[in-house]
Amino acid sequence: MAKAIQAIRGMNDILPDHIGFWQHLENTVRTILTAYGYQEIRMPIMEKTELFARSIGEVTDIVEKEMYTFADRNGDSLTLRPEGTAGCVRAGIENGLMYNQIQRLWYTGPMFRHERPQKGRYRQFHQIGAEVFGLNGPDIDAEMIVMTARFWRALQLPEVELQLNTLGSNEARAQYRDQLVAYLSDHMDQLDEDSRRRLNSNPLRILDSKNPDMQTLIAGAPQLLDHLDSESADHFELLKQRLTQAGVAFQVNPRLVRGLDYYNRTVFEWVTTQLGAQGTVCAGGRYDGLVEQIGGRATPAVGFAMGIERLVELLVQAQVGLPDSAPHVYFIMAGAEAEQQGFLLAERLRDELPQLRVLNHCGGGSIKNQFKKADKSAAQLALVLGESECQQQQVQVKYLREERPQQTVAQTELVTVLKTVLAL
Ligand code: ATP
Ligand code: MG
């Protein structure tokens, strides 16, 4: 036998035994997004490399070391998307969805980052993201965050906490940046290698460092919250007020700066302690400068993205109940005549009862063997069609999961009987 070829490290198959959790999550979130007026948009999974360099920022983990970048056959530099916002903004500008318009958009699909694979961190992973363009007030920030809180309630995931911060205006942040650089420069000896590299290029990211040795230094740093411009402070106050009024609890985390460069004002993360080190399940914020930076007309924007793998892991851990997907009936057919009649009868049932899940036995074999398969399928009922049933235009209904005598039913009555028995 030839040696089997394996999947790429960090890129996983999502198998049927897990797909119910994925679909439950996707359906729940999609229903709520639609109820809030969001429309789906689908972008290519590859973009020109330049788009990500210009939007996410040259000195970020993603652009510095995580992107899948390669030259295509024409020599153009392409990148598998590491996130969805850049492509969504590009698509919005290119298709004239932005200027002087309000758009509530959402998307889902695979993202690619060359990270060290571990639990909750993969090289191909999946996000559901949403972006709102054309609104600059705190009301939409609040609506968006309250909507994400509704996702967790609908999914029955109580163990996620909201962390909130504001990055202020670009000008206020620039002033703060100078103070931060001054403070950190006074403590050069305590900076790790990454932070030294970032000190001039992207000092705010140092606040986001996960290195335990850096935490005391970071705790003593000047705080951005003390350097807010008054408009950003008002924006933040109103956002907090709305969340409180809506009963959405939050923690202000002054060190929350997010890993991407394009944010201003509101930033937030939903975190859990249930997943070990990879605890952020949803993250987002305001990015009023990005549309212009990518070549569109200035358009305020706010958005978030959630990691589906991490949320599915939470659903699995919480053992949430999923909508039933096992067949209602397993159709047993004994003999050539029964196979022919049964095939058509099953099609008639599907015509009349579109919600009915029917699994036909295919491939013949003994009745005993077919019953074994019926049992394994987890179906509630077996329909049995043999030679004599065929002749009399009947079918036997056998209950596989309860003590109940089997019934002989006329084929013309079958739809009515199934409707009652299965409460369809
Ligand atoms: P982290 O700090 O965990 O690296 P991030 O700030 O890089 O996260 P974002 O770019 O904000 O992540 O992406 C939004 C969400 O997508 C994350 O909160 C997480 O749930 C998910 N996510 C990000 N990277 C990965 C990955 N490599 N594997 C699985 N999920 C991921
Ligand atoms: Mg990351």
XYZ file of C-alpha atoms and ligand atoms in Angstrom:
456
model
C 0.000 0.000 0.000
C 1.268 3.503 -0.792
C 2.041 5.742 2.158
C -1.046 7.807 2.966
C -0.747 11.550 2.476
C -1.606 13.634 5.516
C -3.189 17.056 5.910
C -1.051 20.153 6.429
C -0.022 20.734 10.049
C -2.477 23.017 11.847
C -5.184 22.524 9.204
C -7.964 20.259 10.379
C -10.802 18.279 8.907
C -14.104 19.000 10.584
C -15.760 15.603 10.789
C -19.442 14.630 10.874
C -19.312 13.854 14.614
C -18.548 17.539 15.292
C -20.379 19.259 12.491
C -23.619 19.489 14.478
C -21.930 21.942 16.860
C -20.631 24.029 13.953
C -24.020 24.176 12.276
C -25.807 24.978 15.529
C -23.387 27.849 16.165
C -23.563 29.146 12.599
C -27.364 28.929 12.434
C -27.843 30.627 15.804
C -25.463 33.473 14.987
C -26.832 33.910 11.460
C -30.407 34.200 12.747
C -29.424 36.892 15.258
C -27.298 38.830 12.742
C -30.222 38.842 10.327
C -32.567 40.021 13.072
C -30.245 43.012 13.671
C -30.256 43.886 9.959
C -26.856 42.502 8.923
C -26.388 41.194 5.378
C -23.938 38.518 4.365
C -20.984 39.303 2.111
C -18.586 36.721 0.625
C -15.063 37.721 -0.294
C -12.238 35.718 -1.948
C -9.947 33.910 0.491
C -6.892 35.450 -1.198
C -6.012 39.089 -1.638
C -3.000 41.046 -2.815
C -0.396 40.992 -0.044
C -0.262 44.775 -0.072
C -3.832 44.987 1.264
C -2.907 43.284 4.538
C 0.404 45.074 4.922
C -1.373 48.404 4.535
C -4.343 47.667 6.803
C -3.240 45.326 9.583
C 0.097 47.109 9.956
C 3.675 46.207 9.037
C 4.776 45.790 12.637
C 2.146 43.332 13.817
C 2.506 39.626 14.579
C 0.262 38.822 11.657
C 2.136 40.736 8.968
C 5.612 40.162 10.395
C 5.461 36.417 10.754
C 2.063 34.776 10.360
C 0.945 35.331 6.766
C 0.808 32.666 4.060
C 2.321 34.750 1.287
C 3.493 33.450 -2.068
C 4.029 34.513 -5.654
C 1.410 33.228 -8.078
C 2.312 32.172 -11.594
C 2.399 35.776 -12.783
C 4.778 36.745 -10.022
C 2.129 38.764 -8.102
C 2.451 38.549 -4.342
C -0.729 37.033 -2.905
C -1.709 36.198 0.662
C -4.257 33.796 2.081
C -6.422 36.058 4.225
C -5.389 36.076 7.907
C -8.601 37.934 8.849
C -11.705 39.293 7.158
C -11.842 43.024 7.839
C -9.278 44.094 5.233
C -11.003 42.158 2.457
C -14.427 43.382 3.538
C -13.286 47.007 3.442
C -11.596 46.440 0.077
C -14.808 44.883 -1.299
C -16.933 47.711 0.131
C -14.814 50.401 -1.514
C -14.474 48.552 -4.805
C -18.219 47.932 -5.101
C -19.352 51.362 -3.995
C -20.971 50.234 -0.752
C -19.295 52.773 1.488
C -19.548 56.436 0.758
C -22.529 58.139 2.416
C -24.132 54.800 3.166
C -24.775 52.709 6.212
C -23.861 49.055 5.850
C -24.207 46.268 8.353
C -22.294 43.315 6.893
C -21.239 39.879 8.099
C -19.103 37.086 6.682
C -17.787 33.689 7.616
C -15.060 31.422 6.358
C -11.524 30.111 6.795
C -8.600 32.343 7.789
C -4.915 31.409 7.608
C -2.062 32.227 9.963
C 1.273 30.481 10.261
C 1.284 30.128 14.047
C 2.471 27.322 16.309
C -0.472 24.915 16.314
C -1.884 24.118 19.743
C -5.307 23.777 21.334
C -7.425 26.704 20.125
C -4.733 27.926 17.729
C -4.569 26.565 14.201
C -3.102 27.513 10.849
C -6.448 27.314 9.147
C -9.211 28.478 11.459
C -12.659 29.930 10.964
C -14.265 33.183 11.916
C -17.664 34.781 11.790
C -17.134 38.510 11.506
C -19.321 41.579 11.230
C -18.570 45.144 10.171
C -20.682 48.292 10.258
C -19.756 51.190 7.990
C -20.978 54.768 8.101
C -21.857 55.201 11.775
C -19.593 56.959 14.247
C -21.596 57.099 17.486
C -21.321 54.921 20.575
C -24.878 53.654 19.982
C -23.769 51.309 17.210
C -20.775 50.124 19.281
C -23.244 49.316 22.048
C -25.706 47.623 19.706
C -22.958 45.465 18.289
C -21.640 44.386 21.678
C -25.140 43.727 23.009
C -25.738 41.582 19.929
C -22.632 39.496 20.673
C -23.906 39.053 24.239
C -27.127 37.735 22.717
C -25.115 35.115 20.769
C -23.736 33.663 23.987
C -27.144 33.668 25.663
C -28.756 31.953 22.680
C -25.952 29.378 22.657
C -26.204 28.979 26.432
C -22.569 29.919 26.997
C -22.580 31.833 30.273
C -18.850 31.606 31.024
C -17.636 34.439 28.785
C -16.684 37.865 30.099
C -16.580 41.174 28.308
C -13.426 43.286 28.496
C -13.630 46.814 27.248
C -11.243 49.671 26.571
C -10.923 52.791 24.494
C -7.861 53.778 22.485
C -9.005 57.375 22.074
C -8.349 59.521 19.036
C -5.224 59.211 16.912
C -3.919 62.535 18.248
C -4.432 61.657 21.908
C -2.885 58.272 21.294
C 0.167 59.870 19.668
C 0.705 62.038 22.765
C 0.264 59.070 25.042
C 2.662 57.063 22.903
C 5.444 59.575 23.590
C 4.902 59.263 27.338
C 4.834 55.495 27.121
C 8.062 55.373 25.107
C 9.709 57.677 27.662
C 8.611 55.413 30.545
C 9.701 52.223 28.801
C 13.025 53.725 27.716
C 13.754 54.441 31.378
C 13.381 50.700 32.016
C 15.252 49.320 29.015
C 16.843 46.550 31.093
C 13.397 45.095 31.883
C 12.233 44.909 28.264
C 12.288 41.559 26.482
C 13.566 41.215 22.924
C 10.155 41.609 21.260
C 9.409 44.736 23.256
C 12.743 46.354 22.451
C 12.035 45.810 18.804
C 8.569 47.340 19.223
C 9.646 50.262 21.388
C 9.801 52.671 18.481
C 7.715 50.973 15.840
C 4.652 49.941 17.859
C 5.054 50.646 21.592
C 1.353 50.219 22.471
C 1.616 46.569 21.543
C 4.087 46.124 24.405
C 1.126 46.577 26.759
C -0.389 43.475 25.165
C 2.680 41.319 25.942
C 1.899 37.905 27.400
C 5.424 37.526 28.857
C 5.014 37.065 32.664
C 8.367 38.794 33.310
C 7.032 41.979 31.756
C 3.825 42.272 33.762
C 5.120 44.397 36.657
C 6.665 46.879 34.276
C 3.433 47.054 32.281
C 1.316 47.496 35.408
C 3.356 50.580 36.310
C 3.105 52.200 32.875
C 1.132 55.399 32.300
C -2.422 54.630 31.231
C -4.059 55.607 27.995
C -7.363 56.107 29.831
C -5.792 59.090 31.634
C -4.901 60.717 28.310
C -8.176 60.564 26.452
C -9.447 63.438 24.335
C -12.809 64.644 25.594
C -14.835 63.361 22.617
C -13.439 59.862 23.018
C -14.100 60.051 26.763
C -17.751 60.978 26.094
C -18.045 58.216 23.505
C -16.731 55.702 26.029
C -19.043 56.966 28.798
C -22.125 56.614 26.625
C -21.100 53.162 25.483
C -20.649 52.009 29.080
C -24.007 53.544 30.016
C -25.837 51.721 27.217
C -24.231 48.404 28.113
C -25.136 48.852 31.767
C -28.712 49.763 30.877
C -28.948 46.653 28.695
C -27.666 44.493 31.538
C -24.413 43.531 29.797
C -21.652 43.340 32.395
C -18.113 44.409 31.430
C -14.692 44.996 32.848
C -12.640 47.971 31.755
C -9.185 46.647 30.923
C -6.791 49.565 30.301
C -4.212 47.210 28.816
C -6.483 45.887 26.098
C -4.921 47.243 22.893
C -5.616 44.449 20.367
C -3.086 42.941 18.001
C -4.016 44.875 14.886
C -3.026 48.440 14.168
C -6.190 49.866 12.744
C -8.280 50.369 15.877
C -9.258 53.654 17.559
C -11.696 54.389 20.385
C -13.738 51.306 21.383
C -11.973 47.947 21.613
C -13.416 44.830 23.226
C -12.794 41.147 23.751
C -14.963 38.334 25.039
C -12.789 35.993 27.076
C -13.239 32.728 28.923
C -11.117 30.864 31.423
C -12.422 27.518 30.118
C -10.003 27.191 27.208
C -6.579 27.577 28.809
C -4.228 30.086 27.196
C -6.365 30.621 24.081
C -9.205 32.323 25.946
C -10.389 35.060 23.572
C -13.433 33.910 21.624
C -14.490 37.199 20.055
C -12.688 40.480 19.532
C -13.339 43.764 17.836
C -13.505 47.497 17.924
C -13.769 50.759 16.053
C -11.501 51.564 13.109
C -12.514 54.925 11.728
C -9.302 55.491 9.771
C -9.028 52.227 7.883
C -11.314 52.858 4.920
C -9.371 55.970 3.992
C -6.079 54.199 4.591
C -7.066 51.554 2.032
C -8.010 54.199 -0.523
C -11.695 54.906 0.096
C -13.309 58.125 1.323
C -13.207 58.581 5.079
C -15.900 56.303 6.570
C -16.337 55.445 10.241
C -16.408 51.722 10.961
C -16.707 49.212 13.768
C -16.540 45.426 13.723
C -15.673 42.172 15.425
C -14.639 38.617 14.618
C -15.187 35.444 16.594
C -13.153 32.256 16.462
C -15.466 29.376 15.596
C -13.095 26.593 16.756
C -12.827 28.099 20.245
C -16.591 28.605 20.530
C -17.281 25.077 19.304
C -14.873 23.777 21.944
C -16.919 25.642 24.567
C -20.139 24.142 23.216
C -18.617 20.656 23.311
C -17.369 21.172 26.871
C -20.746 22.506 27.994
C -22.415 19.497 26.336
C -25.105 21.713 24.870
C -28.049 19.900 23.355
C -28.106 19.955 19.572
C -31.094 19.816 17.240
C -31.788 16.157 16.375
C -30.198 14.963 13.152
C -30.608 11.159 13.404
C -32.989 9.624 10.852
C -36.620 9.330 11.890
C -37.045 6.130 9.924
C -34.795 3.436 8.522
C -36.369 1.772 5.518
C -35.823 -1.974 5.384
C -36.550 -3.640 2.045
C -36.343 -7.408 1.513
C -36.236 -8.673 -2.065
C -36.126 -7.156 -5.543
C -39.824 -6.247 -5.640
C -39.601 -4.511 -2.231
C -36.498 -2.598 -3.291
C -38.332 -1.222 -6.302
C -41.540 -0.370 -4.404
C -39.676 0.917 -1.340
C -37.484 3.251 -3.367
C -40.564 4.974 -4.781
C -42.491 4.904 -1.514
C -39.594 6.677 0.227
C -39.636 9.350 -2.483
C -43.384 9.797 -1.923
C -42.826 10.207 1.810
C -40.186 12.874 1.101
C -42.630 14.679 -1.187
C -45.345 14.743 1.456
C -43.206 15.253 4.562
C -40.221 17.469 3.706
C -38.997 17.493 7.335
C -38.942 13.695 7.528
C -35.446 12.160 7.684
C -35.545 8.806 5.863
C -32.543 6.528 5.510
C -33.104 3.868 2.852
C -31.337 0.582 3.209
C -29.252 0.125 0.069
C -27.305 -2.891 -1.063
C -29.691 -5.732 -0.107
C -28.811 -8.403 2.447
C -30.787 -10.328 5.056
C -33.542 -8.747 7.142
C -31.504 -9.473 10.251
C -28.555 -7.547 8.893
C -30.787 -4.675 7.816
C -32.241 -4.452 11.344
C -28.715 -4.214 12.753
C -28.022 -1.256 10.468
C -31.364 0.286 11.447
C -30.424 0.046 15.099
C -26.989 1.557 14.504
C -28.487 4.470 12.556
C -30.248 5.683 15.740
C -33.522 5.908 13.817
C -36.692 5.897 15.890
C -38.634 3.648 13.535
C -37.987 0.923 11.023
C -40.283 0.593 8.063
C -40.276 -2.979 6.807
C -41.280 -3.920 3.299
C -41.131 -7.624 2.340
C -42.764 -9.761 -0.320
C -46.179 -10.050 1.349
C -46.315 -6.354 2.314
C -45.634 -5.532 -1.331
C -48.493 -7.702 -2.481
C -50.922 -6.185 0.005
C -49.671 -2.599 -0.407
C -48.796 -2.420 3.266
C -45.744 -1.711 5.367
C -44.727 -2.775 8.892
C -43.879 0.012 11.326
C -41.480 -1.167 14.043
C -40.555 0.954 17.057
C -36.806 0.731 17.647
C -36.506 2.889 20.793
C -39.629 2.038 22.784
C -41.623 -1.002 23.897
C -44.548 -0.819 21.566
C -46.057 -3.512 19.321
C -45.354 -3.213 15.635
C -48.141 -1.970 13.385
C -49.270 -3.021 9.944
C -50.153 0.105 7.981
C -51.651 0.528 4.521
C -49.167 2.378 2.292
C -51.847 4.994 1.582
C -52.116 5.675 5.342
C -48.385 5.828 5.993
C -48.013 9.621 5.788
C -50.814 10.141 8.318
C -49.392 7.552 10.703
C -45.834 8.953 10.534
C -47.107 12.484 11.084
C -48.828 11.424 14.291
C -46.171 9.068 15.610
C -43.276 11.440 14.941
C -45.228 14.631 15.731
C -44.161 16.185 12.428
P -4.759 35.791 19.873
O -4.378 36.847 20.839
O -5.430 34.590 20.482
O -3.657 35.428 18.927
P -5.738 37.625 17.911
O -5.788 38.940 18.584
O -4.601 37.323 17.010
O -5.915 36.446 18.971
P -7.941 38.286 16.175
O -7.124 38.619 14.994
O -8.581 39.355 16.944
O -7.105 37.336 17.150
O -9.074 37.236 15.723
C -10.350 37.168 16.330
C -10.604 35.810 16.923
O -10.258 34.771 16.025
C -9.761 35.500 18.146
O -10.318 36.064 19.290
C -9.820 33.990 18.202
O -11.040 33.561 18.762
C -9.786 33.636 16.728
N -8.424 33.279 16.319
C -7.395 34.100 16.009
N -6.308 33.407 15.630
C -6.654 32.082 15.708
C -5.988 30.855 15.418
N -4.725 30.828 14.964
N -6.649 29.694 15.620
C -7.938 29.698 16.060
N -8.630 30.819 16.318
C -8.006 32.001 16.152
Mg -2.827 36.202 17.168
